[in-house]
Short mmCIF file of C-alpha atoms and ligand atoms in Angstrom, two decimals:
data_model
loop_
_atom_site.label_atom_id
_atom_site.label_comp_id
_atom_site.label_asym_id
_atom_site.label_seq_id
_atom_site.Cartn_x
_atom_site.Cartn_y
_atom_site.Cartn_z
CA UNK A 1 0.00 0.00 0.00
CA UNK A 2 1.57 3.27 -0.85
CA UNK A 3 0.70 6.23 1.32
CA UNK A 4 0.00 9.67 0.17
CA UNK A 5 3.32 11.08 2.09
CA UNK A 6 5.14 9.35 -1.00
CA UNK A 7 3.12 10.58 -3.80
CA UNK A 8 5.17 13.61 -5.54
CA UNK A 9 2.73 16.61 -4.88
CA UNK A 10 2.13 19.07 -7.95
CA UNK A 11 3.82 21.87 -5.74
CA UNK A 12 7.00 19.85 -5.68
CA UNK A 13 6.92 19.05 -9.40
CA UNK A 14 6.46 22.60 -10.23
CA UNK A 15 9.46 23.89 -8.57
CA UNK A 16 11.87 21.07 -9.74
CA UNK A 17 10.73 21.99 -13.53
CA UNK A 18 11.39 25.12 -13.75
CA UNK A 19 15.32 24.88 -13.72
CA UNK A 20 16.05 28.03 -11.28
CA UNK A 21 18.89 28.09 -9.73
CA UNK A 22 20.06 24.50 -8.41
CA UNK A 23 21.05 25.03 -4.90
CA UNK A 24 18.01 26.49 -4.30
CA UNK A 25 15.86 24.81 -6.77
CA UNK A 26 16.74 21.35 -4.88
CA UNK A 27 16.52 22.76 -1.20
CA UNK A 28 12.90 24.21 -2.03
CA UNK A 29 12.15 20.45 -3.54
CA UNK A 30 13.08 19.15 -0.14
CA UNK A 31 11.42 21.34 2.12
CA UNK A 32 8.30 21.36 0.01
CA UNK A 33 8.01 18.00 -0.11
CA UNK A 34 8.82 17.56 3.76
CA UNK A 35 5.83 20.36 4.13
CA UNK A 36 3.29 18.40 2.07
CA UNK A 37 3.53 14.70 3.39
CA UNK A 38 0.72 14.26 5.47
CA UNK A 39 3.07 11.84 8.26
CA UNK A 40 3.88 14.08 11.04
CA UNK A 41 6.93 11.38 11.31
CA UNK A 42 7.79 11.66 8.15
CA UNK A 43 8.59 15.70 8.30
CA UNK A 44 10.60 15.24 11.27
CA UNK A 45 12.43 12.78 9.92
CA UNK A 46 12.92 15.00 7.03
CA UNK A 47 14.66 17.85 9.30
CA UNK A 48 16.06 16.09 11.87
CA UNK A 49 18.08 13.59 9.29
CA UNK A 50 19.44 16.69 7.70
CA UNK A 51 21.18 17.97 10.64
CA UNK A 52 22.02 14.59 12.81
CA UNK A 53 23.62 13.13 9.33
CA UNK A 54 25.90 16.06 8.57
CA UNK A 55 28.10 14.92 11.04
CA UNK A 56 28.20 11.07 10.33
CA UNK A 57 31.21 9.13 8.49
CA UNK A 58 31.14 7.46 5.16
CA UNK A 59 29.03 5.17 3.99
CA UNK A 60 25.85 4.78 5.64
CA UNK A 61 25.08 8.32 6.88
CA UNK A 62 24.40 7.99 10.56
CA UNK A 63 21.72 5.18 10.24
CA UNK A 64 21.79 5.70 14.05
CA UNK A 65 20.62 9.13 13.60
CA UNK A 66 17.64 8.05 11.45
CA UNK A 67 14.73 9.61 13.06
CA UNK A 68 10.93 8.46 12.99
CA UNK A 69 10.23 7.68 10.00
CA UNK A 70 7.03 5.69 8.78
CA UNK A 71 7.42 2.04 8.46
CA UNK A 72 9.74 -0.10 5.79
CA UNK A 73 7.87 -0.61 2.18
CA UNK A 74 6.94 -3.24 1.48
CA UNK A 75 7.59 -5.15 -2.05
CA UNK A 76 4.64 -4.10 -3.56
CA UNK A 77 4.99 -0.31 -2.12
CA UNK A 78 8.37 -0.16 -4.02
CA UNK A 79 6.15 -1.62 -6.75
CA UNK A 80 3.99 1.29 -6.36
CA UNK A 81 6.43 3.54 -6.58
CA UNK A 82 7.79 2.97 -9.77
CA UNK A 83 6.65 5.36 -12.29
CA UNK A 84 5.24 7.99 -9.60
CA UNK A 85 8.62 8.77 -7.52
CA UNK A 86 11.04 11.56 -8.88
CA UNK A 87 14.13 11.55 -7.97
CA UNK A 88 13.95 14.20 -5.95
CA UNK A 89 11.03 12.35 -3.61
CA UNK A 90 13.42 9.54 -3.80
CA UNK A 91 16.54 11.59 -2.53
CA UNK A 92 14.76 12.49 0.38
CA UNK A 93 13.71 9.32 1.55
CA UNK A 94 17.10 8.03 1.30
CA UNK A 95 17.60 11.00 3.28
CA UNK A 96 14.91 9.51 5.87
CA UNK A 97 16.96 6.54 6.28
CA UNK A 98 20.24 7.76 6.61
CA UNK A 99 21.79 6.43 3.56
CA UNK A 100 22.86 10.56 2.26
CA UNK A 101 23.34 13.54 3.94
CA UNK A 102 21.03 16.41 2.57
CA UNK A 103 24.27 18.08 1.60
CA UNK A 104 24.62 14.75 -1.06
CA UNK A 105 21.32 14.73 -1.85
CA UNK A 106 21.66 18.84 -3.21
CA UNK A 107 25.21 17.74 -5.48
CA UNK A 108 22.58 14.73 -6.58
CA UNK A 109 20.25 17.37 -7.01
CA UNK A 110 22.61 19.24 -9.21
CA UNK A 111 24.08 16.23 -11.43
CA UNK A 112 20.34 15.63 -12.05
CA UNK A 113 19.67 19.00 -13.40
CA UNK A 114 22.97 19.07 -15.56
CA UNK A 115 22.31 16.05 -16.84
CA UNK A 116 18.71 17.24 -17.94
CA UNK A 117 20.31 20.07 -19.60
CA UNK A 118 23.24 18.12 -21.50
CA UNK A 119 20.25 15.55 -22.42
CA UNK A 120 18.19 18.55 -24.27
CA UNK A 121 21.28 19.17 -26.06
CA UNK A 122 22.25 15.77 -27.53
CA UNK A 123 18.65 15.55 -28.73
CA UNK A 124 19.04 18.61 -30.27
CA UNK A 125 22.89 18.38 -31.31
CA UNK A 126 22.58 17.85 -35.11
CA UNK A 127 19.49 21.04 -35.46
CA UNK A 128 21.86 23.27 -33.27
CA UNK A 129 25.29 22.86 -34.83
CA UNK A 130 26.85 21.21 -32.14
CA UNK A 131 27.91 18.03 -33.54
CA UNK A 132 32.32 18.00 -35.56
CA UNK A 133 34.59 18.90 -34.23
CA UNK A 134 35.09 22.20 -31.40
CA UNK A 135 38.82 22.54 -32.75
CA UNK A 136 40.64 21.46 -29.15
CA UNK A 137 42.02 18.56 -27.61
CA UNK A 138 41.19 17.18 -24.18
CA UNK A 139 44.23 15.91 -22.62
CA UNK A 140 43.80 12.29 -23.05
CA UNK A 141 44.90 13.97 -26.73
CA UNK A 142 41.46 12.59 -28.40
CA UNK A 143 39.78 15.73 -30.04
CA UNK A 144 36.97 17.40 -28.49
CA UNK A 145 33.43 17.46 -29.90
CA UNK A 146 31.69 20.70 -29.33
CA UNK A 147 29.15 19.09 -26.84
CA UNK A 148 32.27 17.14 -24.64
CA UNK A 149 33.14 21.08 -24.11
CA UNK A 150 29.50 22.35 -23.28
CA UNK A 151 28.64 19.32 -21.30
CA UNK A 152 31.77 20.08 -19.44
CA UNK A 153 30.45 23.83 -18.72
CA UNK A 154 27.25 22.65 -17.67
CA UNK A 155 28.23 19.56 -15.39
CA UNK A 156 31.31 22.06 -13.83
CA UNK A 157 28.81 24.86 -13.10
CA UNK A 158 26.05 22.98 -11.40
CA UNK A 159 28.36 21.24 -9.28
CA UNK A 160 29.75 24.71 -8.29
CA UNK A 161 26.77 26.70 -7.74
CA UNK A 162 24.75 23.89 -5.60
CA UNK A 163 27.63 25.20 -2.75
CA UNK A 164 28.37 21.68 -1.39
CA UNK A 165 31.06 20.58 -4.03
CA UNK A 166 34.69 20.93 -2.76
CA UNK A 167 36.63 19.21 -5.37
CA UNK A 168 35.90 18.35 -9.03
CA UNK A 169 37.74 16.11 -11.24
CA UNK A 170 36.33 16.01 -15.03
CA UNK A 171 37.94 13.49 -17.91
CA UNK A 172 37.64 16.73 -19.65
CA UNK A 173 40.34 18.93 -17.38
CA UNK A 174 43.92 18.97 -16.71
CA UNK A 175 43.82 19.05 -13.18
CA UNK A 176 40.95 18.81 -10.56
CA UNK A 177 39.79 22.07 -9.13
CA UNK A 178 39.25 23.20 -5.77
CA UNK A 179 35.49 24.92 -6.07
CA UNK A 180 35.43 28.05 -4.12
CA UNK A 181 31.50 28.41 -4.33
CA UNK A 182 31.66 25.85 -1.74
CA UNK A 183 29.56 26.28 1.06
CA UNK A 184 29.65 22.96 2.90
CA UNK A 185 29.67 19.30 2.63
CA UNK A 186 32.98 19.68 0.23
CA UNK A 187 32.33 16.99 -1.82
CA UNK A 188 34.71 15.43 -4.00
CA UNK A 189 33.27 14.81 -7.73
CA UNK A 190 34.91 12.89 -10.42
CA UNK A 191 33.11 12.87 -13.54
CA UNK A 192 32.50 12.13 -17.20
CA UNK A 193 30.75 14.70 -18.80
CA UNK A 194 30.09 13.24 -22.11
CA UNK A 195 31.37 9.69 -22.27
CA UNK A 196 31.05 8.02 -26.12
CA UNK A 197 31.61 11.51 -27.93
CA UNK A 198 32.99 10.10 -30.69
CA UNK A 199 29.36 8.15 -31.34
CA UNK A 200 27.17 11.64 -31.59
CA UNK A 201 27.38 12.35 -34.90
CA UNK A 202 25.98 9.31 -35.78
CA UNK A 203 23.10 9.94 -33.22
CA UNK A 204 24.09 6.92 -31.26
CA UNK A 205 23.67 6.37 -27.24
CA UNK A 206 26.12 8.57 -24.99
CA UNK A 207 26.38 9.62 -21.17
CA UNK A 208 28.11 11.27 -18.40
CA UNK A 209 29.28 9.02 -15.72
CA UNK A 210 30.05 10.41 -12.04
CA UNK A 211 31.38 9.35 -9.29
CA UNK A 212 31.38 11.33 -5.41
CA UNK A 213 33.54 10.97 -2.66
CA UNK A 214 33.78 12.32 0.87
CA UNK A 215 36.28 14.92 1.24
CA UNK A 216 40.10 13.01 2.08
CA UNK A 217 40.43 14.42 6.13
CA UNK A 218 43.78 13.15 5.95
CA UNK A 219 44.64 15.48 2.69
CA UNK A 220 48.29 16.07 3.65
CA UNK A 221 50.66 15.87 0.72
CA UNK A 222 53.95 14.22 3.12
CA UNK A 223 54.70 10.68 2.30
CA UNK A 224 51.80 10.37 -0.23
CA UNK A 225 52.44 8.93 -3.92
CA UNK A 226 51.30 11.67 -5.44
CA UNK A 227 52.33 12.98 -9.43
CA UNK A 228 53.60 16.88 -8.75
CA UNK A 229 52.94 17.42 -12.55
CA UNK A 230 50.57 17.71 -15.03
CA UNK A 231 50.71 16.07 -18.30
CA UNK A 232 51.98 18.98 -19.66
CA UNK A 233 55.13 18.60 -17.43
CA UNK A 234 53.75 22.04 -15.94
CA UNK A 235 54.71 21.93 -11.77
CA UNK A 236 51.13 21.72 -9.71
CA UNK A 237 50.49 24.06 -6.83
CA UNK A 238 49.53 23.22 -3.63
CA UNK A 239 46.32 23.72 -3.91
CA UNK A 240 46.16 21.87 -6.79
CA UNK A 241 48.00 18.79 -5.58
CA UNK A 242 45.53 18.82 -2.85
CA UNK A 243 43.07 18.78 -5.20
CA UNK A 244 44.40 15.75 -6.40
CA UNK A 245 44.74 13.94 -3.49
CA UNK A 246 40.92 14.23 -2.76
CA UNK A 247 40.29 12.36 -5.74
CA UNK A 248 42.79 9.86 -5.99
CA UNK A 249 41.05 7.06 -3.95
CA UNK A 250 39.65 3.75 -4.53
CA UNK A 251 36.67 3.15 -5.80
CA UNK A 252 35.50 1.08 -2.47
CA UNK A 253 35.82 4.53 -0.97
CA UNK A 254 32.63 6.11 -3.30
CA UNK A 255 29.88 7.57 -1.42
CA UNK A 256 27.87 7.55 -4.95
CA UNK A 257 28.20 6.91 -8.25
CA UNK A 258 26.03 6.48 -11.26
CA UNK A 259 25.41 7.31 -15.27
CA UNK A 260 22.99 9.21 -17.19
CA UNK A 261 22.26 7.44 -20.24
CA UNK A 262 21.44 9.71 -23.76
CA UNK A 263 19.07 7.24 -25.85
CA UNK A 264 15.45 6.53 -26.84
CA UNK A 265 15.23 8.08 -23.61
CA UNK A 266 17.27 9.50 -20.90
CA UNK A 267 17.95 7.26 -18.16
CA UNK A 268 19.59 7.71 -14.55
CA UNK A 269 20.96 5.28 -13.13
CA UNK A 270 22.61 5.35 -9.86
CA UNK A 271 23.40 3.91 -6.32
CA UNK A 272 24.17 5.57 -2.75
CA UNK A 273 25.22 2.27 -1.46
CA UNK A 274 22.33 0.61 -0.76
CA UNK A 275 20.90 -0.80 -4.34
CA UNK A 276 20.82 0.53 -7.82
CA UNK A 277 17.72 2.38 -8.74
CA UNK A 278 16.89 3.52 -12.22
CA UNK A 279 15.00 7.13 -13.35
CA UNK A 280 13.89 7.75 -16.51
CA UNK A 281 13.13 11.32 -17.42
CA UNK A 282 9.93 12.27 -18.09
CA UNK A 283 10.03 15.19 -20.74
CA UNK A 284 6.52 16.02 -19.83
CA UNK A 285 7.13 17.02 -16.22
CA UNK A 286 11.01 17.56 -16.42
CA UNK A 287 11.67 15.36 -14.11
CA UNK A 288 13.44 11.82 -13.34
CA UNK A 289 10.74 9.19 -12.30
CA UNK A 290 11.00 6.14 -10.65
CA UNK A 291 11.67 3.33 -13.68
CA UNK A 292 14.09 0.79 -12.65
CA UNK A 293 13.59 -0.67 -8.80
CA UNK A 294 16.53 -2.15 -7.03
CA UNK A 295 18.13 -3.38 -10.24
CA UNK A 296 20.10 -6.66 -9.83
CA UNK A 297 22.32 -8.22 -12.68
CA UNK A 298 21.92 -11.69 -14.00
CA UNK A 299 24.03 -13.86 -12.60
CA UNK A 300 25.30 -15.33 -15.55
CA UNK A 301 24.18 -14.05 -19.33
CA UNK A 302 25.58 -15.23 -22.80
CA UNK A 303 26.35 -12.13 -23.96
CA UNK A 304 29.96 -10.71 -24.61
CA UNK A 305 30.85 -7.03 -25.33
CA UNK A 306 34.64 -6.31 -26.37
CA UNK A 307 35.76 -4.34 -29.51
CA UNK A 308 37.09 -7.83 -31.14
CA UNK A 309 39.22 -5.27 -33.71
CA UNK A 310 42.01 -5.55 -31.28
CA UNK A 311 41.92 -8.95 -30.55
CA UNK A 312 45.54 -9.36 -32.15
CA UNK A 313 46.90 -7.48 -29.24
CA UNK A 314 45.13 -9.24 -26.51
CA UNK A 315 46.82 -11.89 -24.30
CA UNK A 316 47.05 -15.36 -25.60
CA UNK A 317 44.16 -15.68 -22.07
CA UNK A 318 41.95 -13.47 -23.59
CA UNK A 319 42.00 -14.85 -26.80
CA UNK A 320 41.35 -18.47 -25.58
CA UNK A 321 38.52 -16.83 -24.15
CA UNK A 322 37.05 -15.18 -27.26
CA UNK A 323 36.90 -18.79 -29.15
CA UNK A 324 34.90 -20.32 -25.68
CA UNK A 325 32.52 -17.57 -25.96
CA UNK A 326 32.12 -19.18 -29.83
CA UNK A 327 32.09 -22.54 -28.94
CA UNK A 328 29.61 -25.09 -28.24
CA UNK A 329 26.28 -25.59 -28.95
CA UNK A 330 24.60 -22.24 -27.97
CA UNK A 331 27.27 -19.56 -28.67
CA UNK A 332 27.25 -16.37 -26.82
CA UNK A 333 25.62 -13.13 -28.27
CA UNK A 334 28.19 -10.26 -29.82
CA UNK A 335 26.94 -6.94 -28.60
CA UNK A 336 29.15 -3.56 -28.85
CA UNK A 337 28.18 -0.16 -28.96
CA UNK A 338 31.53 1.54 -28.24
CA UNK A 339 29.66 3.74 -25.54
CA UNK A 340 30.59 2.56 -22.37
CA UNK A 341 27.29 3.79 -20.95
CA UNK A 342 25.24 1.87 -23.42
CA UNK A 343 27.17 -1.22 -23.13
CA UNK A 344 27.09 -1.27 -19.48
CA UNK A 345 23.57 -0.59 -19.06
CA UNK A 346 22.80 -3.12 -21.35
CA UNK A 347 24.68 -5.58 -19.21
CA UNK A 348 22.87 -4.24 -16.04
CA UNK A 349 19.66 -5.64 -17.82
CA UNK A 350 19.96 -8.15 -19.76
CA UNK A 351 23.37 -9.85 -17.52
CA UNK A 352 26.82 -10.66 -19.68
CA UNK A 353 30.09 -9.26 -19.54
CA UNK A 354 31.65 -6.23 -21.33
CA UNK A 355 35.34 -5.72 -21.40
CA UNK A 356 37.64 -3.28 -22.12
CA UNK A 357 41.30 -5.32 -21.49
CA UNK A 358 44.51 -3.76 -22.05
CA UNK A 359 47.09 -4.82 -25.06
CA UNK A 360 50.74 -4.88 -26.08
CA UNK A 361 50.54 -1.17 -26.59
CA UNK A 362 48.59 -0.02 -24.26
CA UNK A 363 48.55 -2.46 -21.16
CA UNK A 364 46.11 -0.63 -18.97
CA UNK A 365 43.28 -0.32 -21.98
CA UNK A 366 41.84 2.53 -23.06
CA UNK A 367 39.38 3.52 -19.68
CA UNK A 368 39.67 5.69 -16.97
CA UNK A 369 39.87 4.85 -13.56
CA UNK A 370 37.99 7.48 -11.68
CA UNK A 371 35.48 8.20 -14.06
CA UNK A 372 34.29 4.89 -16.09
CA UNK A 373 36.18 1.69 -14.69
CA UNK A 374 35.34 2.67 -10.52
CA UNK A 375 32.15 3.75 -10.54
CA UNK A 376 30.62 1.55 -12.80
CA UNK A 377 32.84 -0.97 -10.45
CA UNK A 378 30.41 0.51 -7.94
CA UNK A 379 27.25 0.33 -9.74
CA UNK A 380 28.22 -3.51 -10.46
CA UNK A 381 29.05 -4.55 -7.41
CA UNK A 382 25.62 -2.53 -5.69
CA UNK A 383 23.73 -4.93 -8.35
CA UNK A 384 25.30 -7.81 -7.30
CA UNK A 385 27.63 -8.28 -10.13
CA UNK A 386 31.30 -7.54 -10.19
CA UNK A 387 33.76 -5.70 -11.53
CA UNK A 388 37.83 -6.76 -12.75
CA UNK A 389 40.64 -6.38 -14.32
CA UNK A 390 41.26 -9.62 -15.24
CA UNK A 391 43.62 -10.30 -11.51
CA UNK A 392 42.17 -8.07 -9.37
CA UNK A 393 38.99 -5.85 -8.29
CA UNK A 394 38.79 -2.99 -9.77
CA UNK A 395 37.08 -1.07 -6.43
CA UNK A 396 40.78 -1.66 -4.85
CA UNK A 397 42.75 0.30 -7.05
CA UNK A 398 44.71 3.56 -5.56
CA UNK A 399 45.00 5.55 -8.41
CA UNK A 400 47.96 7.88 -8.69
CA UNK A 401 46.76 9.84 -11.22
CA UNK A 402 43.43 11.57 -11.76
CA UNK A 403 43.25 10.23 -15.78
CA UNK A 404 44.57 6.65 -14.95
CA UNK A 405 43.79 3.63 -17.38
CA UNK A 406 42.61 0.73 -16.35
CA UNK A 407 41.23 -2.72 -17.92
CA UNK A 408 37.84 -3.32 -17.49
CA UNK A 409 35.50 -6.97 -17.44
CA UNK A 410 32.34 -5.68 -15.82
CA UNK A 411 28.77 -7.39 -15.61
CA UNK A 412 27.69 -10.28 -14.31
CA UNK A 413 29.65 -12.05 -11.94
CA UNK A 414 29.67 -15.70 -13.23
CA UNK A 415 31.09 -14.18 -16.50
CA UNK A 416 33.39 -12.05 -15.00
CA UNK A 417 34.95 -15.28 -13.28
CA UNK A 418 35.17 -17.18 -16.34
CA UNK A 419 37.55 -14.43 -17.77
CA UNK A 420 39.70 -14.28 -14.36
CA UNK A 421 39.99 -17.92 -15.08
CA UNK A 422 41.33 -17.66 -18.30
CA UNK A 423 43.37 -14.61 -17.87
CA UNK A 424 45.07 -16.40 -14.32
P1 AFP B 1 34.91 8.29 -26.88
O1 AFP B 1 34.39 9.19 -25.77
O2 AFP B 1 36.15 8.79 -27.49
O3 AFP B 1 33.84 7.99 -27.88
O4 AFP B 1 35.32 6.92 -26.16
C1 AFP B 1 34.34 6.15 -25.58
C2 AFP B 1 34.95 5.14 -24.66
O5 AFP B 1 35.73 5.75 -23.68
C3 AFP B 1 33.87 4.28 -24.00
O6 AFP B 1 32.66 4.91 -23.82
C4 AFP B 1 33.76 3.10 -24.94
O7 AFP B 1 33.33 1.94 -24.30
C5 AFP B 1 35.15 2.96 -25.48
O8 AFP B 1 35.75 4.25 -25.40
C6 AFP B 1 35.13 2.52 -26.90
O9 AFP B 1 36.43 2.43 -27.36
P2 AFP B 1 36.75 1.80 -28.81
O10 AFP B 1 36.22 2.77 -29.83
O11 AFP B 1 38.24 1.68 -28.82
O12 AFP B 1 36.07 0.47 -28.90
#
């Protein structure tokens, strides 16, 4: 049975359309929605978790502090809720039971509303003169499409002006940046603004992939592994080694992470730790709703996803893998994109195994650490499947450097293994 407190009132729908400003577009959300549920519980539980949470560790945000809050749903609730929850609604009840701080729940807020901007964009790249090339190079050295650089602008300045961002780390920058907008909560944001650039011009799937990290208390540069220089050679600052330092962490040390997918429609996908959840954006209402409940993936799935046009640099492993996924009686299905986020989300679904593995000239493969290979690691591993690189999980990885490579098998977990077994 779903009670009214859960149902998104019109009020709150209103004011999340509308786009204003995002720190205070997504505190107004909150508070409305805490004003119009019709459990006294439930509004104190709103408030109080705001406050007790801020000053809870990692992880699960002071479940202890969870307040009154009406009881569990059931299955059929969460039923229920799909197609009627926005994200927003949704935020706040993870709120309710400790699982993100309100400060998280605004820099959610604000990778929501980016991503709704970035997603009116690719739809309407090829009227607008935004698809070829924008004439730069990012500094993997791959040229930039005109939207990678927009997308950039509008992912940067949402995190900055929701006030609770204190680092950001984009595939698109040098360097990470210390935000001075910051207000509180200084979280740390890696992220992918545009992820599968190269596939726009032919109108096929992209996405921006993020994930967030509490800020590193122990950010002290002595004795830590840290690169002093760009990849220009040019000598980092302090501040900017600091910066640095805040984002190079493991992936088991995400708070969040989670992709926005660009297709037949726009889907976000993400998990604060406890489940992956699904929201598909409703163009009518401007909003994310409810689509995908708790997803889990397959255990197993016959369905492989590796560019095979490199096979000739793959390990002798890999390749004795590549004819068992083509023997025997019932062959596995070849699916690629070339969009991670496509691939992946595919794989969330339907179960299988993408891969990304590294070669003779490039051993690490061609994906980033912090903002593809961890915190779809994350997103796996929250579904119950489980991310590699062939020896080792990919959620343990220190990186070193903020634009780190990494190989990749990703999906479902009995596939996964079957790879570590040839690859061991
Ligand atoms: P682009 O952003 O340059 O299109 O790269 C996309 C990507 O990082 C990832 O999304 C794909 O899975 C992978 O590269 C595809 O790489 P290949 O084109 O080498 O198969």
């Amino acid at each position: 049975m779903k009670t009214a407190a859960w149902r998104p009132s019109k009020m709150m729908t209103t004011t999340t359309t509308k786009g204003a400003a995002l720190a205070r577009g997504a505190t107004t959300a909150t508070t409305t929605l805490a004003r119009s549920t019709t459990s006294s519980s439930v509004s104190a539980g709103a408030k109080g978790s705001g406050v007790a949470c801020r000053a809870s560790g990692k992880g699960k945000f002071g479940a202890s502090a969870a307040v009154s809050v009406t009881p569990a749903s059931t299955a059929v609730e969460q039923e229920n809720e799909v197609g009627t929850m926005t994200f927003t609604t949704w935020l706040l009840k993870q709120e309710m039971k400790g699982n993100v701080t309100n400060e998280m729940a605004v820099v959610l807020n604000s990778i929501a509303l980016a991503c709704k901007q970035i997603s009116s964009l690719v739809t309407r790249a090829g009227l607008q003169g935004m698809t070829g090339l924008a004439g730069e190079q990012n500094v993997q050295g791959e040229d930039q499409k005109k939207l990678d650089v927009i997308s950039n602008d509008i992912f940067s300045d949402c995190l900055k002006n929701c006030g609770r961002t204190g680092t950001i780390a984009s595939e698109e920058e040098e360097v990470p940046i210390a935000v001075e907008q910051t207000f509180s909560g200084d979280y740390v944001v890696c992220f992918d603004p545009l992820d599968g650039s190269s596939n726009i011009d032919a109108g096929i799937s992209v996405g921006s992939i993020f994930g967030i990290f509490e800020p590193n208390e122990e950010c002290n540069l002595e004795g830590k592994n840290i690169v002093t220089e760009s990849t220009d050679g040019d000598d980092l600052d302090i501040s900017q080694q600091e910066s640095l330092l805040h984002c190079c962490r493991p992936g088991k040390d995400l708070l969040s992470a989670g992709y926005v997918m660009y297709s037949s429609s726009t889907v976000l996908v993400l998990s604060v730790g406890d489940g992956v959840y699904g929201f598909t954006l409703d163009t009518l209402i401007g909003d994310f709703v409810l689509s995908h409940n708790n997803i889990k993936i397959p255990e197993s799935g016959k369905i492989y996803s590796f560019n095979e046009g490199n096979m000739k640099g793959w390990s002798d492993g890999l390749k004795n893998y590549m004819d068992f996924v083509k023997d025997g009686e019932k062959p596995y299905s070849s699916r690629y994109i070339g969009s991670l986020v496509g691939d992946f989300h595919r794989t969330m679904l339907y179960g299988g195994v993408y891969g990304y593995p590294g070669d003779v000239r490039n051993k690490n493969g061609k994906l980033r650490l912090l903002y593809e290979c961890a915190p779809m690691s994350f997103l796996a591993e929250q579904a119950g499947g489980k991310g590699s690189t062939g020896t080792c999980r990919v959620l343990d990885i220190v990186p070193d450097q903020v634009h780190q490579r990494c190989p990749l098998f990703i999906g479902s977990t009995k596939e996964v293994e079957i790879i570590e077994k040839f690859l061991s």
